[in-house]
mmCIF file of C-alpha atoms in Angstrom:
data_model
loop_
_atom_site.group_PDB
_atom_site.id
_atom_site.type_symbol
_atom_site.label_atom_id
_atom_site.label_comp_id
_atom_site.label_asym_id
_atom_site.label_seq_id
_atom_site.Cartn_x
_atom_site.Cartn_y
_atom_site.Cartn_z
ATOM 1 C CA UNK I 1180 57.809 2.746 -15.470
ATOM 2 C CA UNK I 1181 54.718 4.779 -14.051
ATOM 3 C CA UNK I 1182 51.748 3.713 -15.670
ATOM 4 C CA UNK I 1183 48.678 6.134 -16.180
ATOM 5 C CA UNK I 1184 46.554 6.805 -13.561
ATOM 6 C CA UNK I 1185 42.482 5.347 -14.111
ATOM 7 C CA UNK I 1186 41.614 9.188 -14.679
ATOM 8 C CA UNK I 1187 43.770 9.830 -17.158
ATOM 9 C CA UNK I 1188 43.303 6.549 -19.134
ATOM 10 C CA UNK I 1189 38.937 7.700 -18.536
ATOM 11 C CA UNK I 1190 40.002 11.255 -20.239
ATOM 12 C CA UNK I 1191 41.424 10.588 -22.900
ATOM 13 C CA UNK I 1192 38.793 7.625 -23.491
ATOM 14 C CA UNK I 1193 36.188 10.630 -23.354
ATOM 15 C CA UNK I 1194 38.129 13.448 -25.319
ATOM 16 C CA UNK I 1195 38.279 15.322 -21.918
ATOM 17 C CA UNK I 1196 42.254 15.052 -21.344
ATOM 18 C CA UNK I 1197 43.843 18.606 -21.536
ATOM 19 C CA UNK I 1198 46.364 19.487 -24.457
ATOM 20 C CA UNK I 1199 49.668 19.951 -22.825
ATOM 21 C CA UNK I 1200 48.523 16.215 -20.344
ATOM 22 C CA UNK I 1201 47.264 14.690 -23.948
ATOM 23 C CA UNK I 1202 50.784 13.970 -25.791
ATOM 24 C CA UNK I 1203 52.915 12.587 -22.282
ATOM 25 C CA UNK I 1204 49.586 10.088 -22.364
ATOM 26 C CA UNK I 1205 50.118 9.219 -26.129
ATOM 27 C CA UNK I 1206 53.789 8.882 -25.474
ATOM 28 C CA UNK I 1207 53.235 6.769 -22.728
ATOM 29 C CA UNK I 1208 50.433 4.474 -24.697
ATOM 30 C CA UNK I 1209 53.154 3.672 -27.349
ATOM 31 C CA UNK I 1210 55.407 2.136 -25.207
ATOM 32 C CA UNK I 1211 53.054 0.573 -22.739
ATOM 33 C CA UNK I 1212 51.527 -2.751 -23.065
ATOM 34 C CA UNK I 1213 49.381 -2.486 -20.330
ATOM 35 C CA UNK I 1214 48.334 1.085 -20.438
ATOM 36 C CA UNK I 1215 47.180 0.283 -23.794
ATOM 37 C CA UNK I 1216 45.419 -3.008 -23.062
ATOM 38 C CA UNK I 1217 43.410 -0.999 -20.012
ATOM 39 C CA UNK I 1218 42.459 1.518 -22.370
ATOM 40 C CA UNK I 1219 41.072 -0.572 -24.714
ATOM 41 C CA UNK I 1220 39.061 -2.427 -21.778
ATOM 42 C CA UNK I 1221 37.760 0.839 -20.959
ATOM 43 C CA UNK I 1222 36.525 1.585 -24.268
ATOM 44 C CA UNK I 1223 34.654 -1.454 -24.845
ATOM 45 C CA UNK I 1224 33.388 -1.346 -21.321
ATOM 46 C CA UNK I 1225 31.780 2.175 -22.614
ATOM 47 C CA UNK I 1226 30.932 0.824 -25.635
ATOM 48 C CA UNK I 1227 28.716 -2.004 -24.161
ATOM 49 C CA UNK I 1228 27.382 0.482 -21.576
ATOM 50 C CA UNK I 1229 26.008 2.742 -24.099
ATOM 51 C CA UNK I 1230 24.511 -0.480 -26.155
ATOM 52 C CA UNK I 1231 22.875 -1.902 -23.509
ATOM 53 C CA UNK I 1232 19.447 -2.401 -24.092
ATOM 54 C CA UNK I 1233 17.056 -0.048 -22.575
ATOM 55 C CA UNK I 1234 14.463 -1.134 -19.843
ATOM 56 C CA UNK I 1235 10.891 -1.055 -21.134
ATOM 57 C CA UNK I 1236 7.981 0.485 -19.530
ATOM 58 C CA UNK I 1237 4.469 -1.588 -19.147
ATOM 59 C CA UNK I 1238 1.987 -0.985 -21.817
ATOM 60 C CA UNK I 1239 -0.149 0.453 -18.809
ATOM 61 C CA UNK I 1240 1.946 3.001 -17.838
ATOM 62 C CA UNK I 1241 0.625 5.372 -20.676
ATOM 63 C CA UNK I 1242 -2.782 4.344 -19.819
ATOM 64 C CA UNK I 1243 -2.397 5.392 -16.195
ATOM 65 C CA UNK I 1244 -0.737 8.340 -16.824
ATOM 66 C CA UNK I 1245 -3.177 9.703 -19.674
ATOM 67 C CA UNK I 1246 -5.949 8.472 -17.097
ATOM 68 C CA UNK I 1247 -4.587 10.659 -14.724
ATOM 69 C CA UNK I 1248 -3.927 13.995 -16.384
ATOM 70 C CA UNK I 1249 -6.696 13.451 -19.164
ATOM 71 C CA UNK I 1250 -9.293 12.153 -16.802
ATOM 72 C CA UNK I 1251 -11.879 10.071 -19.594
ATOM 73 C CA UNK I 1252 -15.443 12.137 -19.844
ATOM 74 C CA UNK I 1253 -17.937 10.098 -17.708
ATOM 75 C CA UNK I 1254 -21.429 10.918 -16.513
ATOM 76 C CA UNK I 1255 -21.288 12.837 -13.335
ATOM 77 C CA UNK I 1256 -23.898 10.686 -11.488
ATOM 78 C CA UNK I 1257 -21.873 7.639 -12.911
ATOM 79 C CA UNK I 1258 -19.105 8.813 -11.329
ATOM 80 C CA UNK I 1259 -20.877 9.338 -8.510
ATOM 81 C CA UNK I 1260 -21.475 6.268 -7.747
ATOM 82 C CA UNK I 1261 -18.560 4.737 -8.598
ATOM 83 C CA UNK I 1262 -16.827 7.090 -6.493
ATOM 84 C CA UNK I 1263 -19.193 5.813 -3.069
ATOM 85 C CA UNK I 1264 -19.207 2.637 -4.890
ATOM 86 C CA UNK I 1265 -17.850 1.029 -1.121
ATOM 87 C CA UNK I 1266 -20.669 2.762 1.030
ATOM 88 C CA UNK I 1267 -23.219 1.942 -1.272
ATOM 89 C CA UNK I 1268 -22.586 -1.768 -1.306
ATOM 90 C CA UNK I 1269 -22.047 -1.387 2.675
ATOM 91 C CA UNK I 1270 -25.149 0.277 3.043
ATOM 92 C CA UNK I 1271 -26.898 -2.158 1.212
ATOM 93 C CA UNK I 1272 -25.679 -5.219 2.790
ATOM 94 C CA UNK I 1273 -26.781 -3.155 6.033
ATOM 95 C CA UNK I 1274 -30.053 -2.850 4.742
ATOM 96 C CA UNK I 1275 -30.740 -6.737 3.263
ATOM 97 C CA UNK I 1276 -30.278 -7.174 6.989
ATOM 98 C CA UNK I 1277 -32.509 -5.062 8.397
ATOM 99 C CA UNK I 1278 -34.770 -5.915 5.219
ATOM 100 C CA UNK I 1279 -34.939 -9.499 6.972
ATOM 101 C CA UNK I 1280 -35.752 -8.063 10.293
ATOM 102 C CA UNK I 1281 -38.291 -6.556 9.318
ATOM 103 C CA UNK I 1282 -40.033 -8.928 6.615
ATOM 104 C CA UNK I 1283 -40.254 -11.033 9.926
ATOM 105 C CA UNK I 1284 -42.801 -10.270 12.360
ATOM 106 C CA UNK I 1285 -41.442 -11.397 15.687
ATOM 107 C CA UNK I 1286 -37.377 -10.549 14.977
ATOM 108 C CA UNK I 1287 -37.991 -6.673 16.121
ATOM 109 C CA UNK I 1288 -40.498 -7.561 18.986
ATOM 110 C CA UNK I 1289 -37.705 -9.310 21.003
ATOM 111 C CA UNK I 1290 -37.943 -8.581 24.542
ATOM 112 C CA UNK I 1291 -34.155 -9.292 24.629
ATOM 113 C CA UNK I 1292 -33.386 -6.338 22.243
ATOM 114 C CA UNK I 1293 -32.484 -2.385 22.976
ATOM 115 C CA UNK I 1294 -34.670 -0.244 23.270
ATOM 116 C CA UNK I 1295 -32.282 2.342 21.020
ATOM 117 C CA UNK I 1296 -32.578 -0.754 18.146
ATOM 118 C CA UNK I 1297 -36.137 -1.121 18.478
ATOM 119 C CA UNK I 1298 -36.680 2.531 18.223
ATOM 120 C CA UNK I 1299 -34.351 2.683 15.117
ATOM 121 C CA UNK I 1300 -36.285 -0.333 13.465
ATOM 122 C CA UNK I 1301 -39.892 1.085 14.245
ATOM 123 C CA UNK I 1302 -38.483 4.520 12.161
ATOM 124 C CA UNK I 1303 -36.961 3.039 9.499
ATOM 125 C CA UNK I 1304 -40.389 0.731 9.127
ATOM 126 C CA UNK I 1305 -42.010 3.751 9.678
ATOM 127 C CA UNK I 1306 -40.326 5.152 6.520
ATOM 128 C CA UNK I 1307 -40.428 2.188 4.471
ATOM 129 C CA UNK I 1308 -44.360 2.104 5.007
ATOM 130 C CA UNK I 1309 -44.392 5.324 3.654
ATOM 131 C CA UNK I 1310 -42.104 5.144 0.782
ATOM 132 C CA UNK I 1311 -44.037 1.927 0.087
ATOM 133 C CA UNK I 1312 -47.127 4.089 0.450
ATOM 134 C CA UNK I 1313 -46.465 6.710 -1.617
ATOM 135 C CA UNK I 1314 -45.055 3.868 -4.600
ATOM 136 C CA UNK I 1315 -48.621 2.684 -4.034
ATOM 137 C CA UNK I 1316 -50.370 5.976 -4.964
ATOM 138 C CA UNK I 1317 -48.425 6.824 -7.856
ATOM 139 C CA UNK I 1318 -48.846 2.902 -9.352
ATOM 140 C CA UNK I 1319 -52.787 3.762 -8.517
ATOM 141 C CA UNK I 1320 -52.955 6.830 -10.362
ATOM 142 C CA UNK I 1321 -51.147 5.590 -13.493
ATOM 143 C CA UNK I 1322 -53.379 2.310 -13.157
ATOM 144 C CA UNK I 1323 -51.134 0.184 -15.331
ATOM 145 C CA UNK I 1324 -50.697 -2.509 -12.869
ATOM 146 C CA UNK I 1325 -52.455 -3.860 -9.670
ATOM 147 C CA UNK I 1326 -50.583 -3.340 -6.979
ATOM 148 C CA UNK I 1327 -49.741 -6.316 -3.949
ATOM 149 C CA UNK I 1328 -51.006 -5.266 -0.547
ATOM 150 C CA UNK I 1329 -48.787 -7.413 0.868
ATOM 151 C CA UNK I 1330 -45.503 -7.292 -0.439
ATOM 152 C CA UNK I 1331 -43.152 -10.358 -0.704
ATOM 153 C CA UNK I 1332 -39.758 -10.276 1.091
ATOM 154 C CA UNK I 1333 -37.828 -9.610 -1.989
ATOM 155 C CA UNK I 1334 -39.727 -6.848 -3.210
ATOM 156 C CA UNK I 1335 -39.428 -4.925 0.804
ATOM 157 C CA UNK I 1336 -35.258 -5.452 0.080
ATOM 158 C CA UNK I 1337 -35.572 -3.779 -3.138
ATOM 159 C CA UNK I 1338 -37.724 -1.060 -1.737
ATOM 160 C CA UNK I 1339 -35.439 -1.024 1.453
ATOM 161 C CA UNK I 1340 -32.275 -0.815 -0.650
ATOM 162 C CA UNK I 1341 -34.098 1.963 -2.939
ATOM 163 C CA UNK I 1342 -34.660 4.092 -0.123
ATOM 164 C CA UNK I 1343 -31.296 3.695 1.513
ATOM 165 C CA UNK I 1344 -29.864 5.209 -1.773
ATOM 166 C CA UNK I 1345 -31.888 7.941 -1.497
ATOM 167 C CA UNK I 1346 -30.848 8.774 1.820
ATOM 168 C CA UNK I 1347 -27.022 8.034 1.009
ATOM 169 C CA UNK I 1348 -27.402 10.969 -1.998
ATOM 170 C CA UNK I 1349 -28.882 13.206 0.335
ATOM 171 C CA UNK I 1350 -26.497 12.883 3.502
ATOM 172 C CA UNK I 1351 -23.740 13.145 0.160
ATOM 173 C CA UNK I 1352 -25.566 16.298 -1.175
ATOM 174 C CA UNK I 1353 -26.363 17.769 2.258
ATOM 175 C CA UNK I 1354 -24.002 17.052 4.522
ATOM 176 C CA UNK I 1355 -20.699 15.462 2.930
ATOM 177 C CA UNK I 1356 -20.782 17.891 0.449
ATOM 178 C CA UNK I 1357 -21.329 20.743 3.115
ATOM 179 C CA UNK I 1358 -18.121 19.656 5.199
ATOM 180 C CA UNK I 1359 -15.972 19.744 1.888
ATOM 181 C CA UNK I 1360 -17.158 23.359 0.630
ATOM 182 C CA UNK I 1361 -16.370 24.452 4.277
ATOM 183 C CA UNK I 1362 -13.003 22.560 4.347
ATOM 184 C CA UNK I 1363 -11.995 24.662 1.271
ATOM 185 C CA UNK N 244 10.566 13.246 -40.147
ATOM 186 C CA UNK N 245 9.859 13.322 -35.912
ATOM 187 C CA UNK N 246 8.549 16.547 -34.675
ATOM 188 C CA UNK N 247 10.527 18.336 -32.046
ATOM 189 C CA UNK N 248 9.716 17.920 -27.988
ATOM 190 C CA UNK N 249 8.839 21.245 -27.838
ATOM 191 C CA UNK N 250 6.660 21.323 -31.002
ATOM 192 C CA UNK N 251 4.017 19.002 -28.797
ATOM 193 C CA UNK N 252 4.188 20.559 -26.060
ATOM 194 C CA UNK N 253 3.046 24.058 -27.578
ATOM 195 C CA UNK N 254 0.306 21.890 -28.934
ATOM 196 C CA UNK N 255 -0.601 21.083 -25.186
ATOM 197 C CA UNK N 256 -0.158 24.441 -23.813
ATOM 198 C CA UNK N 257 -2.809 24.961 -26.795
ATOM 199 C CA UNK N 258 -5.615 22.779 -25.442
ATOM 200 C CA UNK N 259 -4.673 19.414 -26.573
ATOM 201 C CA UNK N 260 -4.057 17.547 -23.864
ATOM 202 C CA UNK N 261 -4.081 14.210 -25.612
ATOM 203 C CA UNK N 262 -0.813 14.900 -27.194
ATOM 204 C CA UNK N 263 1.396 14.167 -23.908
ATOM 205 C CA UNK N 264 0.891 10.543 -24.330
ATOM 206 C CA UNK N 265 3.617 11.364 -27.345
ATOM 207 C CA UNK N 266 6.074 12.439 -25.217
ATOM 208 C CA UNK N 267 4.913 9.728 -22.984
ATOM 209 C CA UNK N 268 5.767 7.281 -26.003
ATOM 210 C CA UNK N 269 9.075 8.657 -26.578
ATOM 211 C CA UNK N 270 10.240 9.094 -23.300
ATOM 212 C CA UNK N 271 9.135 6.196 -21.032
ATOM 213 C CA UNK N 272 11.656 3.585 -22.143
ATOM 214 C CA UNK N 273 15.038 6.182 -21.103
ATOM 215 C CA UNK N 274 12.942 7.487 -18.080
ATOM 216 C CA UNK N 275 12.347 3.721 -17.235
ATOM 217 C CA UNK N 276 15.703 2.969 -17.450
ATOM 218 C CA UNK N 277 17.095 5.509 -14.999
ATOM 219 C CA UNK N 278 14.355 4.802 -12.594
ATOM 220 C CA UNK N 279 14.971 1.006 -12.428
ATOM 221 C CA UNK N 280 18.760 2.010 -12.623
ATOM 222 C CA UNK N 281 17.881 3.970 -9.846
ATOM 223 C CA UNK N 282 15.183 1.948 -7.585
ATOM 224 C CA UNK N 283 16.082 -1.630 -8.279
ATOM 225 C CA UNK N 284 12.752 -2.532 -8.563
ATOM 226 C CA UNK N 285 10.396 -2.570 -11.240
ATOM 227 C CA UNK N 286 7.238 -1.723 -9.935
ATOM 228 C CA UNK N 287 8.895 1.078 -7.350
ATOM 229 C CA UNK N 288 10.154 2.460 -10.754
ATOM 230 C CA UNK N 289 6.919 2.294 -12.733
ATOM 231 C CA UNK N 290 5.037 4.215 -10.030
ATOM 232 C CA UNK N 291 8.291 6.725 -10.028
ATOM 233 C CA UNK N 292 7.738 7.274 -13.497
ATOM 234 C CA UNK N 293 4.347 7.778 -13.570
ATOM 235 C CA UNK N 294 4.458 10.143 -11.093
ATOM 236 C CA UNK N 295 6.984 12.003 -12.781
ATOM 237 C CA UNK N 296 5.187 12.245 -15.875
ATOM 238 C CA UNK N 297 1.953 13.677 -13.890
ATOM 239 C CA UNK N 298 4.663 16.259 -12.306
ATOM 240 C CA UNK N 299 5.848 17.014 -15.516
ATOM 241 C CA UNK N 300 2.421 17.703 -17.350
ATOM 242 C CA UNK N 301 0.962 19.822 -14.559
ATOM 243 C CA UNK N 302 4.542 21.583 -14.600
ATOM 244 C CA UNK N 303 4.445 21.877 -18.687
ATOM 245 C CA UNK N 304 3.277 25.940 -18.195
ATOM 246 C CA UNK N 305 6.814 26.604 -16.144
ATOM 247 C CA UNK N 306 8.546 24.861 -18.918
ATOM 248 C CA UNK N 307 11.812 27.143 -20.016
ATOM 249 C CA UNK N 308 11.589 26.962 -23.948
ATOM 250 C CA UNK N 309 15.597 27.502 -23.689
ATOM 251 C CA UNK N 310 15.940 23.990 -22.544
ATOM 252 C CA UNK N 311 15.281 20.484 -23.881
ATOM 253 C CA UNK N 312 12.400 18.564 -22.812
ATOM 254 C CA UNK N 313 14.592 15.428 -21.831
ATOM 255 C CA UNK N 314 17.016 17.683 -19.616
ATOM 256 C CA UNK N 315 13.757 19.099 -17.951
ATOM 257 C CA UNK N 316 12.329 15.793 -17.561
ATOM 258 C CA UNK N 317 15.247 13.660 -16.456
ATOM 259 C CA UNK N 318 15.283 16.342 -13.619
ATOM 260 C CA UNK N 319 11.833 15.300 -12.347
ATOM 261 C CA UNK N 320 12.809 11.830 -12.677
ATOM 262 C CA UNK N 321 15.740 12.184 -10.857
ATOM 263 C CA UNK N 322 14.100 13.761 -8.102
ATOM 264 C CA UNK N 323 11.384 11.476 -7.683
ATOM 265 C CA UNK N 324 13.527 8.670 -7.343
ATOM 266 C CA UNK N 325 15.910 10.798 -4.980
ATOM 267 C CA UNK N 326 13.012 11.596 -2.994
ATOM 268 C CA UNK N 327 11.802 7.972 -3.067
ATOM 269 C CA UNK N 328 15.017 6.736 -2.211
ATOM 270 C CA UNK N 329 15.461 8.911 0.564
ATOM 271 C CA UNK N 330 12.447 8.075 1.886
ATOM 272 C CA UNK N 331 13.274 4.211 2.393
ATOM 273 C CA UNK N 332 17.033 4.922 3.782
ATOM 274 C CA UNK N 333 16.185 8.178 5.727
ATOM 275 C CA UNK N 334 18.568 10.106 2.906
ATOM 276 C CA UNK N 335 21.596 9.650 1.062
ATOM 277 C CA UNK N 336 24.608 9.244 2.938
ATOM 278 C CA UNK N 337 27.914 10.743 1.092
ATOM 279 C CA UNK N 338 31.345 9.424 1.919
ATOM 280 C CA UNK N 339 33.404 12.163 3.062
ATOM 281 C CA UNK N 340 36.041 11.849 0.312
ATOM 282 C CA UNK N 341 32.757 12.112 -2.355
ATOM 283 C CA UNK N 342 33.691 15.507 -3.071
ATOM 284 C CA UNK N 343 37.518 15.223 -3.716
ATOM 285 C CA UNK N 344 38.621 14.994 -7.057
ATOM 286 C CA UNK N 345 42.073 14.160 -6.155
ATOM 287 C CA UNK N 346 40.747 11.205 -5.080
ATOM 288 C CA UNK N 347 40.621 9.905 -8.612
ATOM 289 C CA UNK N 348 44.423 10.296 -9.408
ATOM 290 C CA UNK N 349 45.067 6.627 -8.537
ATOM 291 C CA UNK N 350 46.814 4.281 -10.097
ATOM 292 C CA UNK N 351 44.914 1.629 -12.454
ATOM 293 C CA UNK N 352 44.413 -1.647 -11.237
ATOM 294 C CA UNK N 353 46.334 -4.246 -12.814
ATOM 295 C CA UNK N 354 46.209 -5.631 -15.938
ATOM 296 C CA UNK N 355 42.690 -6.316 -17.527
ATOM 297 C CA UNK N 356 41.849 -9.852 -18.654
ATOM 298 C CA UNK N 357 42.015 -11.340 -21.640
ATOM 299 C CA UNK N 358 39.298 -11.280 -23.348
ATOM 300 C CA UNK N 359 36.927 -10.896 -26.441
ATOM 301 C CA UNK N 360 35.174 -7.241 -26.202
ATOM 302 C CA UNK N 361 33.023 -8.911 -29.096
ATOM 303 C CA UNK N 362 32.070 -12.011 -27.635
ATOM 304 C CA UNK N 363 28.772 -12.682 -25.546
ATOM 305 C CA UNK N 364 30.131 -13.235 -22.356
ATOM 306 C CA UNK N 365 31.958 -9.855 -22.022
ATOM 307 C CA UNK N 366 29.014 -8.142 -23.191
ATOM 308 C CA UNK N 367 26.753 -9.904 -20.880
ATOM 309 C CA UNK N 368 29.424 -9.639 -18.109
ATOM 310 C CA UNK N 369 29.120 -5.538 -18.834
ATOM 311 C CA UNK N 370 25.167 -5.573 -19.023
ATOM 312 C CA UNK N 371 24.769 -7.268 -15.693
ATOM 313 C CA UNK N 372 27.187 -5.466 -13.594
ATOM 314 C CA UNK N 373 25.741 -1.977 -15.026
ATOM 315 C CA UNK N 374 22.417 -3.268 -13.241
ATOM 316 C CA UNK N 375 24.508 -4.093 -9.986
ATOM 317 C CA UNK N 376 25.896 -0.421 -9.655
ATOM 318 C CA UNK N 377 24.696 1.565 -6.604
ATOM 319 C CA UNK N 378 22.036 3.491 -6.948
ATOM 320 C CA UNK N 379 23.974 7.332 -6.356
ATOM 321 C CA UNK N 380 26.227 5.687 -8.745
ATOM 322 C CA UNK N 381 24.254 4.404 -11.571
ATOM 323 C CA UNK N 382 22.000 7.440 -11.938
ATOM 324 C CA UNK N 383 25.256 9.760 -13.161
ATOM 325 C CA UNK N 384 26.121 6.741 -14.942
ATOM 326 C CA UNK N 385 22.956 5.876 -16.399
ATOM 327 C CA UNK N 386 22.581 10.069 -17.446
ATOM 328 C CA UNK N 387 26.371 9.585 -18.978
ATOM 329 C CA UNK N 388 26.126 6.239 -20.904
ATOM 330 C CA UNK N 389 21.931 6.012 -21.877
ATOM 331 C CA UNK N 390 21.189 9.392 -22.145
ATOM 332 C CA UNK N 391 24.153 10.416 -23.655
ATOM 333 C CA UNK N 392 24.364 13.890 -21.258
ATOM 334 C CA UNK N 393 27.264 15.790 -20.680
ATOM 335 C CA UNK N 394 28.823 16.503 -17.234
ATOM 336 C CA UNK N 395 27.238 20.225 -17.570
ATOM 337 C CA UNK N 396 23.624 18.154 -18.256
ATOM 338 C CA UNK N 397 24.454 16.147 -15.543
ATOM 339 C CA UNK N 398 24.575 18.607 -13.304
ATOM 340 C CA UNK N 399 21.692 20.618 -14.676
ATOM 341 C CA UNK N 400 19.483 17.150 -14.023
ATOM 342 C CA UNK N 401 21.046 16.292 -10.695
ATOM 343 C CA UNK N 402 21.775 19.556 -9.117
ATOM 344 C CA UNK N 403 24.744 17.945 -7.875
ATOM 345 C CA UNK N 404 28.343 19.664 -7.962
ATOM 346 C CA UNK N 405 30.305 19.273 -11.050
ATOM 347 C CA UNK N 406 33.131 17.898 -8.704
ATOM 348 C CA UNK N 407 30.612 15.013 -7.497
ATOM 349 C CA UNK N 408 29.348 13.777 -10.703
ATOM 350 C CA UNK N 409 32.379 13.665 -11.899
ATOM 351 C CA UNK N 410 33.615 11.614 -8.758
ATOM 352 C CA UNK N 411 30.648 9.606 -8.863
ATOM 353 C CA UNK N 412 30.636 8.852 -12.663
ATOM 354 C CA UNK N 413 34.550 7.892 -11.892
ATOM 355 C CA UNK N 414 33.539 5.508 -9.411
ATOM 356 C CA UNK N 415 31.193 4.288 -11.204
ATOM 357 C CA UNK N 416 33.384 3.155 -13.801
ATOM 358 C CA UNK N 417 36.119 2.105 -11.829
ATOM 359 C CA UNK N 418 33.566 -0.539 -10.183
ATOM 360 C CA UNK N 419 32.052 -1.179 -13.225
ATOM 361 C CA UNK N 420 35.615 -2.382 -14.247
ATOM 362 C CA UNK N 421 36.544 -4.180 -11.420
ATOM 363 C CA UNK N 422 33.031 -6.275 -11.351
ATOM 364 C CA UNK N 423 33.795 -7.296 -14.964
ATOM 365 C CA UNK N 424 37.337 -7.643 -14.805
ATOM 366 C CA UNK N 425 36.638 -9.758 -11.285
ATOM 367 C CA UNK N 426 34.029 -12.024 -13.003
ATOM 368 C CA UNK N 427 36.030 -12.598 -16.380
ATOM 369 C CA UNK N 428 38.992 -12.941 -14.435
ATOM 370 C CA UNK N 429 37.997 -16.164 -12.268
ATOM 371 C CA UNK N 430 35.913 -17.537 -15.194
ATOM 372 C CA UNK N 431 39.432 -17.835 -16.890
ATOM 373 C CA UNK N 432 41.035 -19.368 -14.127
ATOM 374 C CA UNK N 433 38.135 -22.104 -13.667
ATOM 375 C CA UNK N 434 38.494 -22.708 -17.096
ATOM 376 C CA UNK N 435 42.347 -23.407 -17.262
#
């Protein structure tokens, strides 16, 4: 005896087995053991398929995705920062160093060091005399507190690190920002 | 009673943006399903899906009201893990007897084991081979057996000809049966 063929047991598991093929395969299934036995395999096999439990997502995925096409309102200069979050820090680090150099005397008066290193040092002491200056003034005017004429170490880093944001938002606002409008 | 797919999404269209984390909600679990089906790995998958969902809210304008939502979405899926998986193999490779129906007029194997459809281990024995299925495979199968889809939807999702989703959703069984059949069948034979 010929037994049915896989796709015609599958069809007429799924209701898809044409009319005139559908009652030779229901002949067929009432004599045949086997036939019969494979399509009830199939049908549980389809059965379990459909009942098998679906995978679940992370609870983050929502999160990310609402993050992403709902972006939550934050202040723009927060976001600012968090954005150059990497080249502040950098910068700063950069600066704590130099902060050091400078706070001691002798470590920019090396005779061992370049002349393109001095020359940056003396400009960026140059500024920070200045800047520290200019904080001097204003504290003067509003005469709520006497100022130090010589400022500790720790006070030159915050200074230092002050000004060194200052000149991060403006090469952001001037020149970054320049480069992107042009890029667009 | 839930509101309609494409009830929410007018309400998106309309400003509020906050509602596609409902379709998020009611989607992600299916959507997750054909992806890992798909990707056979969970955090390929995740990053799959949420990049279809992205696609799929800045593509919510183009949305054709005649459709469903799932069809329309299940396409974007499908495609993102198609893409993905093309990028790690360098494409899909087809067999060139893919196409051919005829292919499919074979005999059935022989006899099926004996065995409890209602017990554990058949069940199990199903669930864990459906996970083992090749990825061109499992996707049709997934669309056919999780989503419930037709072999029209199937195509509509896939873009694939009817002739190879049907070929591929044959396989698909046809190795789904031997795997079980396989595993059942030596687990009687150690037992006796």
């Amino acid at each position: 005896m010929n037994h049915l063929t896989t796709k015609e047991i599958l069809q007429y598991v799924d209701g898809t087995i044409l009319n005139g093929e559908r009652t030779r395969v229901v002949d067929h299934l009432e004599v045949c053991a086997r036939c019969r036995k494979e399509l009830e395999f199939q049908r549980a096999l389809g059965r379990i398929a459909r009942q098998t439990p679906l995978e679940t997502a992370s609870t983050q995925l929502k999160e990310r995705v609402m993050e992403r096409v709902v972006p939550g309102k934050q202040h723009p200069w927060l976001q600012k920062v968090i954005n150059n979050l990497g080249n502040v820090l950098a910068m700063a680090v950069v600066l704590g160093i130099l902060g050091y150099a400078l706070s001691t005397p002798t470590a920019w008066k090396s005779p061992e060091q370049p002349a393109v290193i001095t020359d940056v040092l003396k400009t960026y002491s140059d500024l920070y005399g200045q800047a520290q200056q200019y904080l001097k003034t204003q504290s003067a005017k509003m005469q709520s507190t006497r100022v130090s004429t010589s400022s500790t170490g720790s006070e030159r880093l915050i200074l230092l690190t002050f000004l060194s944001l200052i000149i991060l938002i403006a090469i952001d606002g001037l020149v970054v920002r320049t480069i992107m409008r042009a890029r667009l | 009673m839930p509101k309609p797919d494409q009830e929410i999404i007018r309400r998106i269209l309309a400003g509020e943006k906050r509602a596609f984390g409902e379709l998020v909600d009611r989607h992600k679990d299916k959507a997750m399903t054909l992806a890992l089906r798909m990707l056979k790995n969970r955090e390929d998958a995740e990053e799959a899906l949420q990049d279809a969902f992205v696609r799929a809210f800045h593509a919510l304008p183009r949305f054709e009201w005649k459709a469903s939502f799932s069809t329309w979405f299940y396409r974007i899926v499908y495609n993102v893990c198609a893409t993905a998986l093309g990028k790690k193999w360098g494409g899909v490779h087809i067999s060139l007897d893919e196409e051919d129906e005829q292919n499919l007029d074979v005999p059935s194997e022989g006899a099926p084991p004996d065995v409890e459809y209602e017990s554990k281990e058949f069940q199990l024995s199903v669930m864990e081979e459906v996970k083992k299925l090749p990825e061109m495979y499992a996707a049709v199968f997934t669309l056919f057996f999780v989503q419930d889809m037709s072999y029209e939807q199937i195509v509509e999702v896939t873009g694939l000809p009817p002739g190879t989703v049907k070929v591929r959703l044959f396989r698909a069984r046809t190795m789904l049966r031997s795997a079980v059949a396989k595993r059942l069948g030596i687990r009687k034979e150690i037992a006796v």
